XYZ file of C-alpha atoms in Angstrom:
538
model
C -13.246 18.664 22.284
C -15.306 21.799 22.975
C -12.203 23.651 24.218
C -10.308 22.753 21.041
C -13.189 23.846 18.832
C -13.410 27.137 20.753
C -9.701 27.767 20.143
C -10.225 27.177 16.416
C -13.228 29.507 16.274
C -11.242 32.283 17.932
C -8.695 32.043 15.128
C -11.402 32.220 12.509
C -12.332 35.635 11.177
C -14.707 34.651 8.383
C -17.750 32.417 8.240
C -17.920 29.755 5.587
C -20.171 27.030 4.291
C -20.682 23.915 6.417
C -18.542 20.892 5.627
C -20.899 17.954 5.572
C -18.965 15.420 7.613
C -21.127 12.591 8.937
C -19.966 10.209 11.678
C -20.892 7.280 9.508
C -19.546 5.599 6.402
C -18.724 7.983 3.561
C -18.014 6.367 0.220
C -15.220 8.387 -1.329
C -15.755 10.161 -4.593
C -12.324 11.365 -5.622
C -12.188 14.644 -7.497
C -9.256 14.931 -9.863
C -6.966 17.920 -9.284
C -6.653 20.439 -12.074
C -4.969 23.667 -13.043
C -2.090 23.487 -10.605
C 1.528 23.060 -11.412
C 4.348 21.895 -9.139
C 7.104 21.653 -11.704
C 10.357 22.083 -9.837
C 12.164 20.442 -6.977
C 11.164 22.284 -3.827
C 12.402 22.002 -0.245
C 10.597 23.682 2.639
C 12.564 25.884 5.001
C 13.316 25.106 8.675
C 11.122 27.995 9.840
C 8.135 26.089 8.452
C 8.413 23.387 11.121
C 5.543 23.019 13.611
C 5.398 25.747 16.263
C 2.853 26.520 18.985
C -0.088 24.447 17.694
C -2.275 22.107 19.730
C -0.597 18.708 19.454
C -3.904 16.867 19.378
C -4.865 18.705 16.178
C -1.722 17.907 14.248
C -2.218 15.812 11.098
C -1.171 12.248 11.844
C -0.681 8.907 10.095
C 0.835 10.682 7.090
C 1.564 8.270 4.256
C 1.920 8.114 0.477
C 0.636 6.244 -2.535
C 1.596 6.476 -6.197
C -0.843 8.830 -7.961
C -2.894 8.119 -11.041
C -0.720 10.166 -13.413
C 2.572 8.626 -14.521
C 3.701 9.608 -18.003
C 6.727 11.024 -19.773
C 6.096 14.614 -18.648
C 4.089 14.459 -15.432
C 3.833 12.425 -12.252
C 1.505 12.511 -9.256
C 1.600 11.418 -5.630
C -1.298 10.994 -3.201
C -0.680 12.273 0.325
C -2.987 10.804 2.988
C -3.380 11.913 6.589
C -5.970 12.086 9.346
C -7.267 14.764 11.707
C -9.072 14.229 14.988
C -12.780 15.085 14.640
C -12.379 17.229 17.778
C -10.322 19.636 15.680
C -12.795 20.058 12.846
C -14.952 23.148 13.081
C -17.795 22.671 10.644
C -17.754 26.294 9.538
C -14.101 27.047 9.221
C -11.533 24.266 8.725
C -10.041 22.343 5.822
C -7.108 19.945 5.380
C -4.347 20.757 2.903
C -0.903 19.788 1.647
C 1.777 22.377 0.963
C 4.547 21.683 -1.527
C 6.904 24.643 -1.566
C 4.794 27.739 -2.181
C 1.942 25.702 -3.676
C -0.861 24.796 -1.295
C -3.446 22.190 -2.312
C -6.595 22.147 -0.211
C -8.603 18.977 0.208
C -11.972 18.635 -1.438
C -14.578 18.787 1.371
C -16.655 16.256 -0.559
C -13.765 13.786 -0.407
C -13.162 13.745 3.348
C -13.833 10.292 4.733
C -14.814 9.129 8.202
C -16.592 6.078 9.512
C -17.905 4.512 12.677
C -18.228 0.916 13.772
C -19.957 -0.825 16.630
C -19.726 -4.273 18.202
C -21.528 -5.897 21.063
C -18.271 -6.608 22.917
C -16.663 -3.128 22.942
C -17.463 0.553 22.831
C -18.560 2.354 19.708
C -15.667 3.444 17.496
C -15.483 6.813 15.726
C -12.646 7.274 13.271
C -10.539 10.298 12.489
C -11.330 12.259 9.359
C -9.144 11.101 6.473
C -7.828 13.340 3.718
C -6.426 11.896 0.494
C -4.971 14.707 -1.621
C -3.432 13.905 -4.999
C -0.630 16.278 -5.982
C -0.554 16.361 -9.757
C 1.750 17.763 -12.456
C 4.942 16.900 -10.606
C 8.093 16.194 -12.556
C 9.024 12.510 -12.818
C 12.084 11.393 -10.888
C 12.339 14.478 -8.671
C 12.529 15.102 -4.944
C 9.887 17.212 -3.206
C 9.257 18.196 0.376
C 5.753 18.622 1.705
C 3.753 19.347 4.824
C 0.188 18.460 5.841
C -1.905 21.295 7.292
C -5.163 22.035 9.037
C -6.279 25.456 7.786
C -8.914 28.066 8.236
C -11.143 28.117 5.188
C -10.992 30.865 2.618
C -14.073 32.890 1.696
C -16.140 33.162 -0.382
C -15.307 29.667 -1.620
C -12.699 26.983 -1.185
C -9.782 27.364 -3.602
C -7.950 24.105 -4.083
C -4.743 25.575 -5.470
C -3.602 28.865 -4.003
C -0.372 30.838 -4.011
C -0.065 33.175 -1.051
C 2.718 35.003 0.693
C 4.053 33.222 3.755
C 2.588 35.688 6.255
C -0.970 35.286 4.974
C -0.632 31.502 4.802
C 0.747 31.226 8.321
C -2.238 33.178 9.636
C -4.495 30.442 8.255
C -2.565 27.514 9.771
C -4.197 25.885 12.784
C -1.844 22.899 12.954
C 0.735 21.186 10.777
C 2.680 17.980 10.460
C 6.421 17.606 10.352
C 8.040 18.236 6.998
C 8.565 15.101 4.916
C 10.010 14.400 1.484
C 9.252 12.025 -1.369
C 10.693 11.144 -4.756
C 8.360 10.847 -7.710
C 8.810 7.684 -9.806
C 10.861 7.905 -12.977
C 8.826 8.357 -16.125
C 7.679 5.130 -17.800
C 10.659 3.509 -19.483
C 13.166 5.701 -17.649
C 15.715 4.869 -14.960
C 17.053 7.012 -12.105
C 20.493 8.427 -12.658
C 23.353 6.413 -11.192
C 21.302 3.792 -9.390
C 18.886 0.884 -9.628
C 15.196 0.737 -8.626
C 14.392 -1.171 -5.457
C 11.049 -2.410 -4.116
C 10.450 -3.828 -0.655
C 7.940 -6.693 -0.529
C 6.102 -7.860 2.574
C 2.793 -9.249 3.737
C 0.729 -10.282 6.767
C 2.264 -7.636 8.980
C 0.010 -7.040 12.050
C 1.251 -5.210 15.177
C 3.109 -8.041 16.913
C 6.686 -7.837 18.275
C 7.977 -9.526 15.110
C 5.997 -6.981 13.063
C 7.915 -4.218 14.786
C 11.186 -6.039 14.127
C 10.415 -6.168 10.418
C 9.470 -2.489 10.278
C 12.481 -1.414 12.319
C 14.848 -3.235 9.990
C 13.045 -2.002 6.869
C 13.429 1.582 8.078
C 17.211 1.140 8.119
C 17.291 0.353 4.407
C 17.329 3.855 2.905
C 17.516 2.577 -0.690
C 13.852 1.463 -0.937
C 11.888 3.327 -3.632
C 8.444 1.770 -3.097
C 6.856 -0.762 -0.735
C 4.591 -3.556 -1.982
C 2.350 -4.832 0.829
C 0.536 -8.031 -0.155
C -2.416 -7.680 2.208
C -3.476 -8.549 5.767
C -2.313 -5.224 7.054
C -3.219 -4.760 10.714
C -5.277 -7.824 11.668
C -7.740 -5.486 13.358
C -10.544 -7.973 12.722
C -13.131 -5.275 13.307
C -11.374 -3.952 16.440
C -10.764 -0.612 14.758
C -8.479 0.800 17.435
C -5.950 -1.792 16.195
C -5.966 0.017 12.838
C -4.897 3.121 14.768
C -2.218 1.082 16.545
C -0.902 -0.154 13.193
C -0.849 3.365 11.772
C 0.969 4.575 14.905
C 3.519 1.759 14.524
C 4.216 2.681 10.916
C 4.216 6.444 11.551
C 6.997 6.049 14.111
C 9.389 5.447 11.195
C 10.457 7.941 8.539
C 9.813 5.677 5.556
C 6.021 5.724 6.056
C 5.793 9.418 5.111
C 8.527 9.337 2.485
C 8.051 6.054 0.569
C 4.838 5.129 -1.287
C 3.111 1.992 0.011
C 0.999 0.047 -2.493
C -1.374 -2.497 -0.964
C -3.293 -5.576 -2.081
C -6.537 -6.430 -0.286
C -6.246 -9.286 2.238
C -8.998 -11.270 3.913
C -8.239 -9.707 7.301
C -8.578 -6.249 5.726
C -12.277 -6.933 5.180
C -12.927 -6.544 8.939
C -15.361 -9.445 9.158
C -13.560 -11.737 11.616
C -14.395 -11.259 15.289
C -11.876 -12.529 17.796
C -14.417 -12.891 20.575
C -17.192 -14.571 18.644
C -18.851 -15.161 15.287
C -19.399 -12.416 12.768
C -22.334 -10.090 13.273
C -24.738 -8.992 10.601
C -26.810 -6.016 9.527
C -30.084 -7.510 8.319
C -28.249 -10.675 7.312
C -25.394 -8.808 5.601
C -21.947 -7.395 6.338
C -20.213 -4.186 5.321
C -16.740 -5.036 4.042
C -13.462 -3.150 3.692
C -14.669 -0.148 5.681
C -11.345 0.862 7.241
C -9.319 -0.212 4.197
C -11.213 2.113 1.867
C -11.327 4.968 4.378
C -7.700 5.009 5.502
C -5.900 4.376 2.208
C -6.126 5.719 -1.339
C -4.524 3.669 -4.069
C -4.421 4.933 -7.710
C -8.052 4.096 -8.317
C -9.601 3.217 -11.647
C -12.817 4.680 -10.268
C -14.370 5.049 -6.803
C -15.158 1.823 -4.963
C -18.378 -0.050 -5.525
C -19.089 -1.963 -2.308
C -22.376 -3.582 -1.489
C -23.446 -5.218 1.752
C -22.221 -8.810 1.569
C -24.584 -11.648 2.417
C -23.647 -13.813 5.383
C -23.798 -16.761 2.989
C -20.495 -15.540 1.519
C -18.618 -16.178 4.783
C -17.737 -19.019 7.063
C -18.775 -18.661 10.668
C -15.304 -17.361 11.585
C -15.634 -14.540 9.046
C -13.407 -15.984 6.308
C -14.843 -15.525 2.794
C -15.970 -18.674 1.031
C -16.917 -16.962 -2.222
C -16.232 -13.779 -4.160
C -17.534 -10.569 -2.615
C -19.435 -7.557 -4.050
C -16.430 -5.220 -4.022
C -15.207 -3.604 -7.242
C -12.645 -0.894 -8.074
C -11.465 1.527 -5.363
C -8.522 0.010 -3.500
C -9.583 -3.523 -4.511
C -7.681 -3.639 -7.816
C -5.633 -1.083 -9.716
C -2.340 -0.606 -11.550
C 0.598 1.795 -11.602
C 3.844 2.362 -13.443
C 7.210 2.899 -11.771
C 9.910 3.687 -14.331
C 10.692 0.459 -16.232
C 8.130 -1.623 -14.311
C 4.382 -2.068 -14.688
C 2.502 -3.219 -11.575
C -0.930 -4.826 -11.543
C -2.584 -5.263 -8.139
C -5.505 -7.701 -8.003
C -8.189 -8.538 -5.464
C -8.305 -12.204 -4.520
C -11.800 -11.659 -3.099
C -13.419 -9.911 -6.061
C -14.548 -12.147 -8.888
C -11.889 -12.674 -11.548
C -13.880 -15.251 -13.454
C -14.143 -14.695 -17.195
C -16.584 -11.908 -17.973
C -16.275 -10.283 -14.528
C -15.320 -6.616 -14.211
C -11.944 -7.444 -12.713
C -11.145 -10.052 -15.385
C -12.023 -7.724 -18.252
C -9.997 -4.914 -16.680
C -7.007 -7.232 -16.120
C -7.129 -8.466 -19.704
C -7.205 -4.885 -20.979
C -4.262 -3.940 -18.748
C -2.155 -6.884 -19.904
C -2.894 -6.183 -23.557
C -1.937 -2.535 -23.215
C 1.453 -2.996 -21.510
C 4.303 -1.670 -23.674
C 7.152 -4.015 -22.796
C 9.640 -1.856 -24.687
C 8.982 0.902 -22.111
C 8.147 -1.272 -19.092
C 9.972 -4.578 -19.611
C 9.248 -5.693 -16.042
C 5.668 -6.814 -15.305
C 4.818 -7.537 -11.669
C 1.487 -8.813 -10.319
C 0.554 -8.615 -6.633
C -2.440 -10.226 -4.935
C -3.077 -11.657 -1.494
C -3.729 -15.347 -2.189
C -0.901 -17.217 -3.952
C -1.452 -19.279 -7.072
C 1.038 -21.871 -5.820
C 1.933 -22.916 -2.284
C 4.089 -25.582 -0.702
C 2.302 -25.212 2.649
C -0.752 -26.907 4.165
C -2.785 -23.820 5.034
C -5.171 -22.617 2.315
C -3.729 -25.285 0.004
C -7.042 -26.093 -1.701
C -8.771 -22.773 -1.099
C -10.940 -21.658 -4.015
C -9.157 -18.321 -4.324
C -5.960 -20.266 -5.066
C -7.355 -23.039 -7.249
C -9.474 -20.683 -9.358
C -6.542 -18.297 -9.767
C -4.491 -21.173 -11.146
C -7.235 -22.072 -13.591
C -8.190 -18.542 -14.693
C -5.280 -16.167 -14.042
C -2.237 -18.328 -14.671
C -2.909 -18.744 -18.431
C -2.977 -14.949 -18.728
C 0.192 -14.517 -16.672
C 2.027 -17.028 -18.847
C 0.685 -15.664 -22.127
C 1.693 -12.099 -21.288
C 5.036 -13.090 -19.700
C 4.463 -11.769 -16.201
C 7.816 -11.755 -14.408
C 6.783 -12.024 -10.746
C 3.579 -12.972 -8.929
C 3.844 -11.687 -5.347
C 1.476 -12.886 -2.609
C 1.041 -13.225 1.147
C -1.766 -15.043 3.010
C 0.466 -17.987 4.012
C 2.508 -17.232 7.154
C 5.773 -18.406 5.698
C 8.188 -17.761 2.813
C 8.448 -19.405 -0.591
C 10.111 -18.639 -3.920
C 9.638 -20.817 -6.964
C 11.746 -21.289 -10.039
C 10.244 -19.644 -13.141
C 7.292 -21.933 -13.766
C 4.075 -22.502 -15.675
C 1.253 -24.966 -15.106
C 2.920 -26.813 -12.207
C 6.194 -27.333 -14.048
C 9.449 -25.424 -14.266
C 9.477 -23.191 -17.325
C 12.178 -20.566 -17.987
C 9.617 -18.189 -19.480
C 7.055 -18.555 -16.679
C 6.616 -16.230 -13.700
C 8.498 -16.517 -10.437
C 5.944 -16.983 -7.637
C 6.782 -15.503 -4.239
C 4.970 -15.891 -0.908
C 6.135 -13.230 1.522
C 3.574 -13.779 4.283
C 6.029 -13.730 7.178
C 6.005 -9.999 7.896
C 5.218 -10.380 11.581
C 1.905 -12.004 12.342
C 3.234 -15.576 12.319
C 5.846 -17.715 10.564
C 4.730 -21.236 11.281
C 2.646 -22.741 8.462
C 3.445 -26.417 7.999
C 4.766 -27.869 4.748
C 2.281 -29.798 2.644
C 4.853 -32.555 2.270
C 8.318 -33.189 3.651
C 9.845 -33.072 0.178
C 9.452 -29.769 -1.639
C 7.739 -29.747 -5.022
C 10.132 -29.686 -7.982
C 9.136 -26.105 -8.816
C 10.041 -24.804 -5.342
C 13.488 -23.247 -5.054
C 13.438 -21.921 -1.463
C 10.905 -22.327 1.352
C 10.896 -21.600 5.076
C 8.370 -21.461 7.935
C 10.560 -20.471 10.893
C 11.742 -16.922 10.166
C 10.258 -13.459 9.660
C 11.329 -10.840 7.174
C 10.724 -8.904 3.994
C 11.909 -9.202 0.411
C 13.586 -6.757 -1.933
C 13.265 -6.747 -5.694
C 15.973 -4.632 -7.299
C 15.810 -3.849 -11.024
C 19.214 -3.177 -12.593
C 18.353 -2.978 -16.275
C 15.781 -4.303 -18.764
C 17.069 -7.862 -18.480
C 18.268 -8.481 -14.926
C 16.894 -8.102 -11.418
C 18.068 -9.228 -7.994
C 15.684 -10.837 -5.482
C 16.624 -11.008 -1.796
C 14.815 -12.244 1.275
C 16.019 -10.373 4.359
C 15.353 -12.235 7.596
C 14.484 -10.016 10.566
C 13.361 -12.406 13.301
C 13.039 -16.009 14.396
C 10.409 -18.161 16.028
C 12.935 -19.406 18.592
C 12.790 -17.326 21.761
C 15.737 -15.005 22.283
C 17.124 -15.157 18.727
C 17.354 -11.760 17.109
C 15.770 -8.603 18.452
C 14.335 -5.304 17.447
C 17.446 -3.485 18.652
C 20.004 -5.998 17.438
C 22.651 -3.588 16.153
C 24.422 -6.453 14.378
C 21.645 -6.537 11.806
C 22.809 -5.903 8.257
C 20.552 -6.322 5.227
C 23.365 -7.951 3.254
C 24.412 -10.277 6.074
C 20.903 -11.290 7.133
C 20.045 -12.821 3.780
C 18.285 -16.155 3.617
C 17.716 -16.101 -0.125
C 19.452 -14.176 -2.909
C 19.257 -14.767 -6.653
C 19.659 -13.017 -9.968
C 16.538 -13.200 -12.137
C 16.744 -12.923 -15.905
C 13.746 -11.188 -17.453
C 11.689 -13.987 -18.959
C 11.101 -11.881 -22.078
C 14.750 -12.398 -23.021
C 15.617 -15.907 -21.846
C 15.613 -17.297 -25.381
C 17.928 -14.530 -26.571
C 20.685 -14.646 -23.966
C 22.647 -17.095 -21.864
C 21.998 -17.360 -18.162
C 25.641 -16.658 -17.285
C 26.069 -13.457 -19.245
C 27.467 -10.473 -17.366
C 24.930 -7.901 -16.193
C 25.262 -4.475 -17.794
C 23.707 -1.931 -15.464
C 21.192 0.612 -16.772
C 22.770 3.506 -14.847
């Protein structure tokens, strides 16, 4: 580490103010970008690819999230990446993202790191995480970008800086590979000549079947956005497993080119200990430490997380009541062309009068269905399940009692969940009965961790259309126009030993289907017949 820091100092010609980076928890306080403008489609040149920099200092775990600005004229995208603390010189370095000839430096007050200790393994120190929101992009456009570790500018940090290439290159200590992304279409707009396609998955982990799912997903180059319904890495407070998960994802191109929107899962709280019961700090636990540090969703406001009393958890670390965790990555919303997405926290109170409930109600009331006719809700715990596990869990039963009336009243189209290690799709339904104007409920909890939850009864409930607990995979939700969408479940692996494999070249997303169905937008089911031809929006 000292050698690396010495190399950085030798490249530094000016002194600058200390970056206050503690090796403990830093609650992010995101500073909104301003006064920069990236208006045109820009593609970096081949000569900008990494050359001659220390590999250990290169930005890693580069990934994307939809930004907070999505309107008719402007879009934004958040680029996240990490840097080894060995590469950070307190007097001279700063992380940045370059888009064409526009370079956006990270706010030093919004650099996040954390540490964690356990009695059964060594102390863990995280990388430093940068989350840089690139604003004032054009909707529906392609951009290329690169993450950088730079020498600071004097006398002060300038977040948005145009420089000639020679001067900029002199400041570069290390850089990532060049990646590209597409900004979402403006609200109410469609891409030219094609549909909009979301991948849906949950309960991923880092198991062999997890890698199967990711390998197959990477081959589908038509995915516009990934919806991940929680239980990301199953680190369970072994934080090096978070790094393993990030390494697994970073090995594939889609992770740095396709936004990933995440719902909080119980295993993302980092309270479960594989080797023993949960540990406490003065009778309390810190929750969601890695989840808030490593990811940046389009936040309503910075997270409000308090130490959680041990009384809120079972001995194995599973929550048995709502937790003191508001905003941040816990719950948020975003718009993607003709679709409005609301992401909820199953583990933050959604009882009437709570912050999350009041926010959800406001979001539902403000949706313009003429611009965004598709309304999709994602949360970790399902409202309905045909499986034994978590069948009577309070986060499911209370969601049925409190959230379902809102989803039905405001004609939510899909409710996407994970949590159960299996697959289920219901008919459109409301209040435990089939209803053509009710939401379709989907459990996509078979991403890789397990696919073995037992059925609650041998005969499926009348509202269940398809269920399975033997196969792994991911779903795709493809929007074709205001009235019709296609749902598919793509199977990627099997519980039976020797069936399917990560390098099975016979895999084809259209041939490996276990479930495929046209969905008519519930807003229009009283106005049109179910067998009408689909007129595409493009």
